PDB file of C-alpha atoms in Angstrom:
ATOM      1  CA  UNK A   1      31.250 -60.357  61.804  1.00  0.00           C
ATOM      2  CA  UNK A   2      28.721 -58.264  63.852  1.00  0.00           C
ATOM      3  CA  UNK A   3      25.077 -58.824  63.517  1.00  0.00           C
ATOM      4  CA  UNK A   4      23.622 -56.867  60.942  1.00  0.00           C
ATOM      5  CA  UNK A   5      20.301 -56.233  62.669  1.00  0.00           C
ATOM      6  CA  UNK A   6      22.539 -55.315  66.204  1.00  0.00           C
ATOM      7  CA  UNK A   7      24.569 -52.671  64.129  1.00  0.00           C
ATOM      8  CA  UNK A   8      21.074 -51.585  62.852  1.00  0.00           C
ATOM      9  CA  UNK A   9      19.486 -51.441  66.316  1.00  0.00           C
ATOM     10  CA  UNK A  10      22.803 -49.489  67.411  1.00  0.00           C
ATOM     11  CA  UNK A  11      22.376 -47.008  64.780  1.00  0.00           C
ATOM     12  CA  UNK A  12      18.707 -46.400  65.209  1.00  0.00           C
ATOM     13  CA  UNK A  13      19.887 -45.439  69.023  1.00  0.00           C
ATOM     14  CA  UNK A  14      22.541 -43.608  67.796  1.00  0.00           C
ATOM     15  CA  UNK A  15      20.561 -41.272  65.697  1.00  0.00           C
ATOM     16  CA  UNK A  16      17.037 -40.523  68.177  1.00  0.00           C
ATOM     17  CA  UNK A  17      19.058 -40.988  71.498  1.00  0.00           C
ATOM     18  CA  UNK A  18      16.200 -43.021  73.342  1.00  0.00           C
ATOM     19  CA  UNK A  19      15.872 -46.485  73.671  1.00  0.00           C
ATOM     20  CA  UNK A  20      11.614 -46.761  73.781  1.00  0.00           C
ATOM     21  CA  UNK A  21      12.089 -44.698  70.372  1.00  0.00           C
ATOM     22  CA  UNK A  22      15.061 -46.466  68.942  1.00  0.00           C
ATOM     23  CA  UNK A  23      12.875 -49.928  69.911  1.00  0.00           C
ATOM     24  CA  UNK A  24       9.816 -48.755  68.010  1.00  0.00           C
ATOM     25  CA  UNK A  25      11.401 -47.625  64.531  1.00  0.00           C
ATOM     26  CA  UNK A  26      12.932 -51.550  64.519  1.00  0.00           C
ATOM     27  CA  UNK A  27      10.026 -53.184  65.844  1.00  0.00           C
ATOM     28  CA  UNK A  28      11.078 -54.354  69.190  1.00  0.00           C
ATOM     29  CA  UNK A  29      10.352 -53.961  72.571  1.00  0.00           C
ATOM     30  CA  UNK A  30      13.088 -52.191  74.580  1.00  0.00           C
ATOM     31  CA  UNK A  31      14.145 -54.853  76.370  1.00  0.00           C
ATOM     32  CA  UNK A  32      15.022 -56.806  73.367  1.00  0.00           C
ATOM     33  CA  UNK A  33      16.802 -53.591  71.901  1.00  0.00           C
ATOM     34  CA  UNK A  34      18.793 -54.015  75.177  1.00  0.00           C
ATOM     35  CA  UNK A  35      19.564 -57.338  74.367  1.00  0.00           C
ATOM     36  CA  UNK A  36      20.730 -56.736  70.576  1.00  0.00           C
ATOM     37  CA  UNK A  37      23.061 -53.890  72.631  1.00  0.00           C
ATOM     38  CA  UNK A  38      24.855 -56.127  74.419  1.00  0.00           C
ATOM     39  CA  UNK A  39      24.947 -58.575  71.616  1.00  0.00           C
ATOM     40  CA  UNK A  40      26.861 -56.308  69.722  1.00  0.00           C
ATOM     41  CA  UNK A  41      29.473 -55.111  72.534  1.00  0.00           C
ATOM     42  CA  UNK A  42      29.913 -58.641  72.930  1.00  0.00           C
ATOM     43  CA  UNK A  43      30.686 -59.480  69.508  1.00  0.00           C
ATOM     44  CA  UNK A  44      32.982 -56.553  69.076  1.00  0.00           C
ATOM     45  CA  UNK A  45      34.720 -56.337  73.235  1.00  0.00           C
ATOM     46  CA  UNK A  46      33.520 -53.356  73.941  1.00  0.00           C
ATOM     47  CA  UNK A  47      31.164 -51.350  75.886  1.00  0.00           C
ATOM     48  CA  UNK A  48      29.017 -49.079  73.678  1.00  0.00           C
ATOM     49  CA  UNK A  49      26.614 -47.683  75.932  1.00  0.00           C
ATOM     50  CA  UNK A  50      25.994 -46.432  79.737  1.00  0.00           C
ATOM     51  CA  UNK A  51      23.549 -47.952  81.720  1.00  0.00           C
ATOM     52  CA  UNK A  52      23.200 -46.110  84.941  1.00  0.00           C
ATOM     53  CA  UNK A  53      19.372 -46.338  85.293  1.00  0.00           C
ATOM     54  CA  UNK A  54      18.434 -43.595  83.086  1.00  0.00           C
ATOM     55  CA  UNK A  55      18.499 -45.228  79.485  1.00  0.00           C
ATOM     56  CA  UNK A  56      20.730 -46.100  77.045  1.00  0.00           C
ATOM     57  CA  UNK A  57      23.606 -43.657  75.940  1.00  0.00           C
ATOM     58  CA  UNK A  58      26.391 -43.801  73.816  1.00  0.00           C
ATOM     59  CA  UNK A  59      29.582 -44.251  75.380  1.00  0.00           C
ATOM     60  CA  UNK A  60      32.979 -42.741  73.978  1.00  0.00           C
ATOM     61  CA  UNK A  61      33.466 -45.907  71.961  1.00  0.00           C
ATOM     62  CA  UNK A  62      29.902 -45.814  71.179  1.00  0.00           C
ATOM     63  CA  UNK A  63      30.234 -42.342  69.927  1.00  0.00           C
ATOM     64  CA  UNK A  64      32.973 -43.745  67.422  1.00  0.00           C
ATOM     65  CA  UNK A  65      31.299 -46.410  65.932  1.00  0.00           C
ATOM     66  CA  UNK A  66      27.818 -44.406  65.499  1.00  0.00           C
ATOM     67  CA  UNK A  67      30.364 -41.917  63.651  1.00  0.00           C
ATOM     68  CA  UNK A  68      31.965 -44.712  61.140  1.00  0.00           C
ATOM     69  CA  UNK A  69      28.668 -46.287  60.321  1.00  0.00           C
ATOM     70  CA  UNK A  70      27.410 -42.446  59.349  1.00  0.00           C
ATOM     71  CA  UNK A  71      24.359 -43.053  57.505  1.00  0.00           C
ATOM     72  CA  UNK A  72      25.152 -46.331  56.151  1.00  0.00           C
ATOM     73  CA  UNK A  73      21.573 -47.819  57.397  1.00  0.00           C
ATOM     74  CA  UNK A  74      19.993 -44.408  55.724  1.00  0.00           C
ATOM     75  CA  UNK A  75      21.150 -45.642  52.233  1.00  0.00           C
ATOM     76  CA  UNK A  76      20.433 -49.276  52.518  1.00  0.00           C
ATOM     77  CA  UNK A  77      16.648 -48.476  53.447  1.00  0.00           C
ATOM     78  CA  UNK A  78      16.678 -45.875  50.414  1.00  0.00           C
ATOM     79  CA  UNK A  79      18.147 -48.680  47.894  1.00  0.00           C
ATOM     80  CA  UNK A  80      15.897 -51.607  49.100  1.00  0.00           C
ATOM     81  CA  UNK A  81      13.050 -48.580  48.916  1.00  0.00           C
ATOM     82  CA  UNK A  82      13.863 -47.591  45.727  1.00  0.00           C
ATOM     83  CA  UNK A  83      13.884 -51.252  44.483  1.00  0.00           C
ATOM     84  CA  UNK A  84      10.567 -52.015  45.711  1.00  0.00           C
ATOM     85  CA  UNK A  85       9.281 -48.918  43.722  1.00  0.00           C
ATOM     86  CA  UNK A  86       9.997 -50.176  40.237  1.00  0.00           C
ATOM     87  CA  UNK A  87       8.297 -49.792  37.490  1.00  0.00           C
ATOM     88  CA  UNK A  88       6.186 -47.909  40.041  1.00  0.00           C
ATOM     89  CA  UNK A  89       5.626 -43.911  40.044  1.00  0.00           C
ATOM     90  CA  UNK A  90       5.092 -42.797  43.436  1.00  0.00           C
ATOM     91  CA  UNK A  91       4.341 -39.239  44.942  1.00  0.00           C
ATOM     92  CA  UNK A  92       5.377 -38.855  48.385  1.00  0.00           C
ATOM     93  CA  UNK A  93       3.374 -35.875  50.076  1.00  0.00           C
ATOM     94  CA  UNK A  94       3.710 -34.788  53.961  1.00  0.00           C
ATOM     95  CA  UNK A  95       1.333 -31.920  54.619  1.00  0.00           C
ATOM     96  CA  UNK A  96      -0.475 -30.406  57.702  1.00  0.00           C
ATOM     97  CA  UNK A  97      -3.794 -31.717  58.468  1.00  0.00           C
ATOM     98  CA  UNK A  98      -5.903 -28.999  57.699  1.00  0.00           C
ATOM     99  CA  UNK A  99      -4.477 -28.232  54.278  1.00  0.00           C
ATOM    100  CA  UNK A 100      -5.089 -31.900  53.800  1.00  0.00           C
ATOM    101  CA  UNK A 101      -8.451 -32.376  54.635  1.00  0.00           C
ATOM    102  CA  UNK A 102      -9.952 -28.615  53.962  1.00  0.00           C
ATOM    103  CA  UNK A 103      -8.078 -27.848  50.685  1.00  0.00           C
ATOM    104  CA  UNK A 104      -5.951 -30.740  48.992  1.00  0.00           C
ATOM    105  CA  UNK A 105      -7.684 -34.008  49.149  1.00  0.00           C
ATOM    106  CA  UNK A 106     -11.023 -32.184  47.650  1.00  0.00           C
ATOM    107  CA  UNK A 107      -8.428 -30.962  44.559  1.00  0.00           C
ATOM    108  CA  UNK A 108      -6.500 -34.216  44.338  1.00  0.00           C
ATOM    109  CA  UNK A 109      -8.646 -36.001  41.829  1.00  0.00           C
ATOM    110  CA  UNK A 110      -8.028 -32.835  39.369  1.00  0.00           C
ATOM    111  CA  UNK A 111      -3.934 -33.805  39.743  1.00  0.00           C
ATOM    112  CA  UNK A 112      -5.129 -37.645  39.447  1.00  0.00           C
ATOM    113  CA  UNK A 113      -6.753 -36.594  36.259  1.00  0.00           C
ATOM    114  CA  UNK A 114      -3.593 -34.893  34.428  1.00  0.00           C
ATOM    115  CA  UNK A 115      -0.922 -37.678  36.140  1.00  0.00           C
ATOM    116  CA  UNK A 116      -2.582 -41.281  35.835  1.00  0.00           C
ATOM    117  CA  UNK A 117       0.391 -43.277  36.390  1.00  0.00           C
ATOM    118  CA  UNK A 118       1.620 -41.585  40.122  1.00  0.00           C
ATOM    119  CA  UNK A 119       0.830 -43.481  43.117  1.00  0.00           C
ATOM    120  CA  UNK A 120       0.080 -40.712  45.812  1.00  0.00           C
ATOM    121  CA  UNK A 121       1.463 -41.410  49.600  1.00  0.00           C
ATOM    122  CA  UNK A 122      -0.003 -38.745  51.439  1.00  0.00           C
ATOM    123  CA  UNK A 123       0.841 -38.028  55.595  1.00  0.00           C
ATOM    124  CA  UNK A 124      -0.433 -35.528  57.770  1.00  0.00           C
ATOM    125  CA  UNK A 125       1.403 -34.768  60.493  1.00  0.00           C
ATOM    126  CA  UNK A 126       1.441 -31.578  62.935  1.00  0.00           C
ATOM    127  CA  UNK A 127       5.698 -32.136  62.957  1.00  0.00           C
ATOM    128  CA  UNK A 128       8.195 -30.482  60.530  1.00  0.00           C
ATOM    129  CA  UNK A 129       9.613 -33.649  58.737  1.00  0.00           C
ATOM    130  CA  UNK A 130      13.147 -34.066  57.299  1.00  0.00           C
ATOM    131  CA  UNK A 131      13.087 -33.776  53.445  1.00  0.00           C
ATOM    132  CA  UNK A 132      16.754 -34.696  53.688  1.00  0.00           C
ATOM    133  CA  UNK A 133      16.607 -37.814  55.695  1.00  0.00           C
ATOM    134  CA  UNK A 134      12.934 -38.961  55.558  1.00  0.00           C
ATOM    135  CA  UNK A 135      11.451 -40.770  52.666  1.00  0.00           C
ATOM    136  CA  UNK A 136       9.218 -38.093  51.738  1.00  0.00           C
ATOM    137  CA  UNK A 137       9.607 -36.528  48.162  1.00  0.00           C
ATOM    138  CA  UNK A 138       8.136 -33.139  48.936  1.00  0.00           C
ATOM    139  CA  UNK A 139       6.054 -31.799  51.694  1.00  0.00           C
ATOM    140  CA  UNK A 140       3.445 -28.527  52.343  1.00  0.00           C
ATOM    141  CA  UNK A 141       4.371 -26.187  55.241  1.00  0.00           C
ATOM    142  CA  UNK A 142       2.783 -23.583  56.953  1.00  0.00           C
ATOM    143  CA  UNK A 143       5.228 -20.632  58.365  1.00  0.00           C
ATOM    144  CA  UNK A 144       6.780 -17.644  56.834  1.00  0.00           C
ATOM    145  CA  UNK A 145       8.672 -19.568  54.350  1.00  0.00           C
ATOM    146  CA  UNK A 146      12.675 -19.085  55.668  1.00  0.00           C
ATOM    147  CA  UNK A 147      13.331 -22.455  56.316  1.00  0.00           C
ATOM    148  CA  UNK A 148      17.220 -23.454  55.695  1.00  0.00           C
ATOM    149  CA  UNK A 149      18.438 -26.011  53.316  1.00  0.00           C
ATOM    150  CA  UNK A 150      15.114 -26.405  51.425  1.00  0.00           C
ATOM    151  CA  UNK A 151      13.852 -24.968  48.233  1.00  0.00           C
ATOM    152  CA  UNK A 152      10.480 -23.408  49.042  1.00  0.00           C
ATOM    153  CA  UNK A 153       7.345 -21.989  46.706  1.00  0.00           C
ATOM    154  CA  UNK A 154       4.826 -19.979  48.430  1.00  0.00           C
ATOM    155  CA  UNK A 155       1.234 -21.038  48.123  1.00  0.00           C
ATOM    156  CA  UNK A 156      -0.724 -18.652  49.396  1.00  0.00           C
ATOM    157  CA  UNK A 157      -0.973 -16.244  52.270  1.00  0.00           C
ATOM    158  CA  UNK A 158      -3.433 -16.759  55.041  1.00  0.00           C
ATOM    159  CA  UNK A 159      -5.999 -14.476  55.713  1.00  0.00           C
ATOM    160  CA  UNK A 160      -8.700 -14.469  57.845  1.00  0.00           C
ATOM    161  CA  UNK A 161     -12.819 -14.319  57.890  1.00  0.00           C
ATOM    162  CA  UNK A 162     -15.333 -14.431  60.469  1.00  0.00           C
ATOM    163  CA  UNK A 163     -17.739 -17.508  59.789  1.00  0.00           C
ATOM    164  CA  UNK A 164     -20.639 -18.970  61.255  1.00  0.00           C
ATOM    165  CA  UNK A 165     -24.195 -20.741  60.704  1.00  0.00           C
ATOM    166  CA  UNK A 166     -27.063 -18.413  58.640  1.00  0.00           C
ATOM    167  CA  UNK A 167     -29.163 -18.701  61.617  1.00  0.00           C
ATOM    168  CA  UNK A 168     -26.677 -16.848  63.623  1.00  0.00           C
ATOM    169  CA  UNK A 169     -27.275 -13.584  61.464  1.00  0.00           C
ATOM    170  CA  UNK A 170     -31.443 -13.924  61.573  1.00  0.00           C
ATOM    171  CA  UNK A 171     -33.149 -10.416  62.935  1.00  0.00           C
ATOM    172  CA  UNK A 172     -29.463  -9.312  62.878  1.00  0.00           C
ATOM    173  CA  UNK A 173     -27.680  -6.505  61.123  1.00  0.00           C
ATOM    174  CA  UNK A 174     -25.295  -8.250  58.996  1.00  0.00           C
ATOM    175  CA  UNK A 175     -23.707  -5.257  58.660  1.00  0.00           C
ATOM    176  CA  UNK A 176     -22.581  -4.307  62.382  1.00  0.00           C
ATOM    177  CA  UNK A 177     -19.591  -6.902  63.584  1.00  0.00           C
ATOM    178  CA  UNK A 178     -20.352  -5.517  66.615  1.00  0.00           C
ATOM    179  CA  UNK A 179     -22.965  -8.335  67.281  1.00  0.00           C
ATOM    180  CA  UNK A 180     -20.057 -10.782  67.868  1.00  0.00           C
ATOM    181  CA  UNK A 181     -20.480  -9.640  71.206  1.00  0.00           C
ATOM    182  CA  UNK A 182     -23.560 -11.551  71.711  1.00  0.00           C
ATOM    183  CA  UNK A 183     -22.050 -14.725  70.183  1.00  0.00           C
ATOM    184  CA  UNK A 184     -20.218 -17.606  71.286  1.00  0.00           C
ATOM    185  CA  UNK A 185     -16.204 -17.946  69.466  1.00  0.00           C
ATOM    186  CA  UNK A 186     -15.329 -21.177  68.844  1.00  0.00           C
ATOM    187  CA  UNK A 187     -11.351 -21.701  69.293  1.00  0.00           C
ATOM    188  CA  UNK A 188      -9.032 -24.101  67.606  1.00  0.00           C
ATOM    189  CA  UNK A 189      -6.432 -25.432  70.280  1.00  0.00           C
ATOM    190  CA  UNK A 190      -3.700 -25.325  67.777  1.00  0.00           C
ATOM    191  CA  UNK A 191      -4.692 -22.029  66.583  1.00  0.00           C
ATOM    192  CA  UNK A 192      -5.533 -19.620  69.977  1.00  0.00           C
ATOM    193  CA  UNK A 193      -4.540 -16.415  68.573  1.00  0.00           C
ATOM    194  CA  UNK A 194      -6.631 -16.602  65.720  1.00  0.00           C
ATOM    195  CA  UNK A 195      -9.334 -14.466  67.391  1.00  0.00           C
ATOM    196  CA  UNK A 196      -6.967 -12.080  69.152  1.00  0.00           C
ATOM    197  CA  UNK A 197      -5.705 -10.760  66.091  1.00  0.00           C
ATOM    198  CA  UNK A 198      -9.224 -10.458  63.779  1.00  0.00           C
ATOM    199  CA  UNK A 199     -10.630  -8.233  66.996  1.00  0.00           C
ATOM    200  CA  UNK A 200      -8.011  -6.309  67.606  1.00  0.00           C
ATOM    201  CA  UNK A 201      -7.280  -5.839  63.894  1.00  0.00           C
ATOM    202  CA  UNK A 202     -11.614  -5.054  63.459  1.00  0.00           C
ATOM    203  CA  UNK A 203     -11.184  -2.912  66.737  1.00  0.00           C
ATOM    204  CA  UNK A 204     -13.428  -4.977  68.817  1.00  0.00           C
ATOM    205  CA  UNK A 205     -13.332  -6.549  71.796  1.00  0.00           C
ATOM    206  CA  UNK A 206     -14.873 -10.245  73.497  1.00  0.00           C
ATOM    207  CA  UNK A 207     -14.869 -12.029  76.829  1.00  0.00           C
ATOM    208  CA  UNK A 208     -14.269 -14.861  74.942  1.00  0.00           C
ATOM    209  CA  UNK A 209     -10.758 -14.561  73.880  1.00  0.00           C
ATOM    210  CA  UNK A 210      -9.079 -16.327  77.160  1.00  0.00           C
ATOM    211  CA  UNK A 211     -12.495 -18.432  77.086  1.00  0.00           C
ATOM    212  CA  UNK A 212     -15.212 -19.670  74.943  1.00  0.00           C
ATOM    213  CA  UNK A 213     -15.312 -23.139  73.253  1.00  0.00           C
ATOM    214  CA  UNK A 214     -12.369 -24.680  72.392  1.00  0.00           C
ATOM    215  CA  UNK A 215     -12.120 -27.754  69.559  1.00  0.00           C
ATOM    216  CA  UNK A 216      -8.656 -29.799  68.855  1.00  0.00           C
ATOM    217  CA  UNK A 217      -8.676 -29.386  65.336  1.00  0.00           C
ATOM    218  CA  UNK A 218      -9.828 -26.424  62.943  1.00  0.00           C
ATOM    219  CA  UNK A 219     -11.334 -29.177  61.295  1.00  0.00           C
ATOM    220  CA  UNK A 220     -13.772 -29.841  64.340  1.00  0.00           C
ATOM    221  CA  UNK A 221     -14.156 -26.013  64.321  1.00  0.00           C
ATOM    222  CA  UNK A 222     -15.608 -25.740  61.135  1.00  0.00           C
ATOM    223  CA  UNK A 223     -18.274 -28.622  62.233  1.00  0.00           C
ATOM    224  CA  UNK A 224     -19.005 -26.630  65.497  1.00  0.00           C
ATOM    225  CA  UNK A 225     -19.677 -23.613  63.220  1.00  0.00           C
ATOM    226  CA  UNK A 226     -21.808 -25.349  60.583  1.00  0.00           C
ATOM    227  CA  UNK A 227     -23.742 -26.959  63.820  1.00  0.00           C
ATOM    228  CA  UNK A 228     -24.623 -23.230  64.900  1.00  0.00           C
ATOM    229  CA  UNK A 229     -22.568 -23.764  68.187  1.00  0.00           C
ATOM    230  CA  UNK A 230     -21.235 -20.580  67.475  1.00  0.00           C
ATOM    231  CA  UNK A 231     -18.402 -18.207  64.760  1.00  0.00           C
ATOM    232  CA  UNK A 232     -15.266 -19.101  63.825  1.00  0.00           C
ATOM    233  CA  UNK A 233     -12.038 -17.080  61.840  1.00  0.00           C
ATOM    234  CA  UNK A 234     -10.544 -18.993  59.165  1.00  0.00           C
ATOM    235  CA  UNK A 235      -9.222 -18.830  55.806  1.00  0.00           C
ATOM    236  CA  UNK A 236     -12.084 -18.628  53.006  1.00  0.00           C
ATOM    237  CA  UNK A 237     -10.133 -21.448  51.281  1.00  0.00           C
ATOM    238  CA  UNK A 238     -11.080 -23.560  53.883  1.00  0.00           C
ATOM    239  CA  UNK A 239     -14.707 -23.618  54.050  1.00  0.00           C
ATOM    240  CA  UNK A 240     -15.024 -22.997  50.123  1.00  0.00           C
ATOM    241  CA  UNK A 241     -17.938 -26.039  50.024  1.00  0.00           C
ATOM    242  CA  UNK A 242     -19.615 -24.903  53.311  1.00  0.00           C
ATOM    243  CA  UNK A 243     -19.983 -21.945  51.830  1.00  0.00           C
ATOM    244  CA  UNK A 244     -21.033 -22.730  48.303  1.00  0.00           C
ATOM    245  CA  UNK A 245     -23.678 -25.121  49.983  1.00  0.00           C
ATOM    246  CA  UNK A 246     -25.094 -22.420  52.088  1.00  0.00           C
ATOM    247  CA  UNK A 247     -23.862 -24.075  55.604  1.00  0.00           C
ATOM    248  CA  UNK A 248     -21.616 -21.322  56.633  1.00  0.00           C
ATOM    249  CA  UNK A 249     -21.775 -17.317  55.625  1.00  0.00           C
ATOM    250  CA  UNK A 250     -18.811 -14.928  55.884  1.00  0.00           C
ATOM    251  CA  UNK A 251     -20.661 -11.306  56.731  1.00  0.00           C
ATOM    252  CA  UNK A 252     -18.508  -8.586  55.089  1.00  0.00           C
ATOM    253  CA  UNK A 253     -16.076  -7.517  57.533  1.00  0.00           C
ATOM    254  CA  UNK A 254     -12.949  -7.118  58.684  1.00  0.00           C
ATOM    255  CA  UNK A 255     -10.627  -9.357  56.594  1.00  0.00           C
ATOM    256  CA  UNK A 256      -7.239  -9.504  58.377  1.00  0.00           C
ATOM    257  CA  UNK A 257      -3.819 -10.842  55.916  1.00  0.00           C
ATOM    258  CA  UNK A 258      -1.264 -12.611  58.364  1.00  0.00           C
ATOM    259  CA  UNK A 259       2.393 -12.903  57.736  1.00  0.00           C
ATOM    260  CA  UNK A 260       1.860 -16.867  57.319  1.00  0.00           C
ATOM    261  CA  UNK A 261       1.410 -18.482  54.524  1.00  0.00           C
ATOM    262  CA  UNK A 262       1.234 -22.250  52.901  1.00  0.00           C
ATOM    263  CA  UNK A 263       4.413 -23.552  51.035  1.00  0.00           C
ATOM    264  CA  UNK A 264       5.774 -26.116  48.869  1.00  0.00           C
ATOM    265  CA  UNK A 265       8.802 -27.164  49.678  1.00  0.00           C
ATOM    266  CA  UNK A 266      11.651 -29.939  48.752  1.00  0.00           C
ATOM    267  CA  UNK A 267      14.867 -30.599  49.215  1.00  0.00           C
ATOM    268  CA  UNK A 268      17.671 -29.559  46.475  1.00  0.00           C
ATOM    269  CA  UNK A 269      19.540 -32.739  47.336  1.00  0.00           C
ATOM    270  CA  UNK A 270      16.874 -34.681  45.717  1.00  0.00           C
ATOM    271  CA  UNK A 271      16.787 -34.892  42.141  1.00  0.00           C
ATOM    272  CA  UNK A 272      13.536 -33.423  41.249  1.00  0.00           C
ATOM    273  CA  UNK A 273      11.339 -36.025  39.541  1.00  0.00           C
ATOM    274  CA  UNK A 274       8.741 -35.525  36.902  1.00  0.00           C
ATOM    275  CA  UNK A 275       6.246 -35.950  39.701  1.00  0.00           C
ATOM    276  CA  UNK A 276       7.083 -33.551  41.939  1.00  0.00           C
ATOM    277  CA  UNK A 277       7.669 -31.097  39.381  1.00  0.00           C
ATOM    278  CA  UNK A 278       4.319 -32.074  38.021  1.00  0.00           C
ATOM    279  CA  UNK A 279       2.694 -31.909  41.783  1.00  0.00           C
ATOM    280  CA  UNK A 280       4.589 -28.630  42.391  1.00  0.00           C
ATOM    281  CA  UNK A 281       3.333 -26.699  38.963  1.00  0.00           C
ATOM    282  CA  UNK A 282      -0.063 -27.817  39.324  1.00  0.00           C
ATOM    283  CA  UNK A 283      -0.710 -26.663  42.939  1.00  0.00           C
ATOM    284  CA  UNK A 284       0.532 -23.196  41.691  1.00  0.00           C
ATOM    285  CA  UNK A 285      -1.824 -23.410  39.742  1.00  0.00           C
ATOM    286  CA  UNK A 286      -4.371 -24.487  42.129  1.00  0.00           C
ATOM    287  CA  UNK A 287      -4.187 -22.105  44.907  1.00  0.00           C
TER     288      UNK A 287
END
């Protein structure tokens, strides 16, 4: 019989198509995935992959077997999974990292409060996971909400502000936005157009739209702002405490809605569970 943890190591190549990748998920260097390869064409007399300097890749035969072991490994990992979690409730949460930090973690102790006994796994990640084949029970996405094969409930819109330090604004008209012009926009890498779209919606213009001061994260923006480094767009939601604890001010302008918005989602293959219907319902309510 062919070694279980070969035919796993087969199937984790199978299904990401690169060895270094493949080797991670089981733990391994690549070498010794290489090794558990040829294991397994040796135990079953046949060649299963190419080697021609340029990885690992299925060969016809390879093809075959990847195709009769299907998800086999999926369902054992689910099972043994699902076994470890008894008598346990668990909530399994992937969300972006901004929604995270800025707006859910702050909330979570309110859902903590009404659902005692679930265990919350949360993950931020900047990917779109796989509700169908990753062990996540739900997850929050940001987009326009027309994502196939998942069952989606819109959170909110995004809309954005200008924000920046009180000191900015001193011997200032708060009401003219044209004094932008005199101050420094701080840019989140991951979000470049941000600024584009508030000045051209306000009817303004600012050298620093191809320039300026650029952070990683939003998350880093919002410190640059409350350090008076210079102003930021972003959704109110996000800076709700900075601006309840006088760090940040949002002058009264221009307030631009984008097409984007913040969604729960889940897959219909899943049963739903008491605690994602719970999590679901009560970030409805929430937002």
């Amino acid at each position: 019989m062919a070694s279980l943890r070969a035919l796993h190591a087969f199937s984790l190549l199978a299904r990401h198509g690169r060895a270094a990748l493949a080797a991670e998920k089981l733990g391994v260097s690549p070498s010794a995935l290489s090794h558990l390869m040829r294991k397994l064409e040796s135990e079953l007399g046949a060649t299963l992959v190419n080697r021609d300097g340029r990885g690992l890749t299925l060969t016809e035969e390879g093809q075959r077997l990847a195709l009769s072991l299907g998800d086999a490994f999926d369902r054992i990992e689910e099972a043994v999974d699902s076994f470890r979690r008894r008598g346990r409730t668990e909530l399994r949460i992937s969300t972006v990292s901004t929604f995270a930090t800025r707006w859910l973690i702050p909330r979570l102790p309110a859902f903590q409060a009404e659902q005692p006994d679930v265990e919350l796994l949360l993950s931020a990640s900047t990917r779109m996971v796989d509700l169908d084949r990753e062990n996540y029970d739900c997850a929050i996405r940001l987009g326009t909400g027309n994502w196939p094969s998942v069952e989606s409930h819109l959170l909110w819109k995004e809309h954005l502000v200008v924000a920046m330090a009180p000191a900015l604004l001193q011997g200032k008209d708060p009401d003219a936005p044209e004094i932008l012009k005199d101050l420094r926009l701080l840019h989140s890498a991951s979000r470049r157009n941000d600024w584009i779209q508030w000045l051209e919606a306000a009817g303004l213009q600012h050298p620093d739209t191809n320039s300026g001061t650029v952070l990683q994260s939003r998350d880093l923006a919002i410190q640059a702002a409350i350090a008076g480094m210079g102003a930021i767009v972003i959704d109110r939601r996000f800076v709700s405490q900075e601006l309840d604890a006088g760090h940040l001010i949002t002058p009264d302008w221009a307030v631009v809605e984008l097409d984007t918005g913040y969604w729960f989602v889940r897959s219909p293959a899943r049963t739903l569970t008491r605690p994602v219907s719970a999590f679901r319902d009560w970030l409805q309510t929430a937002a």
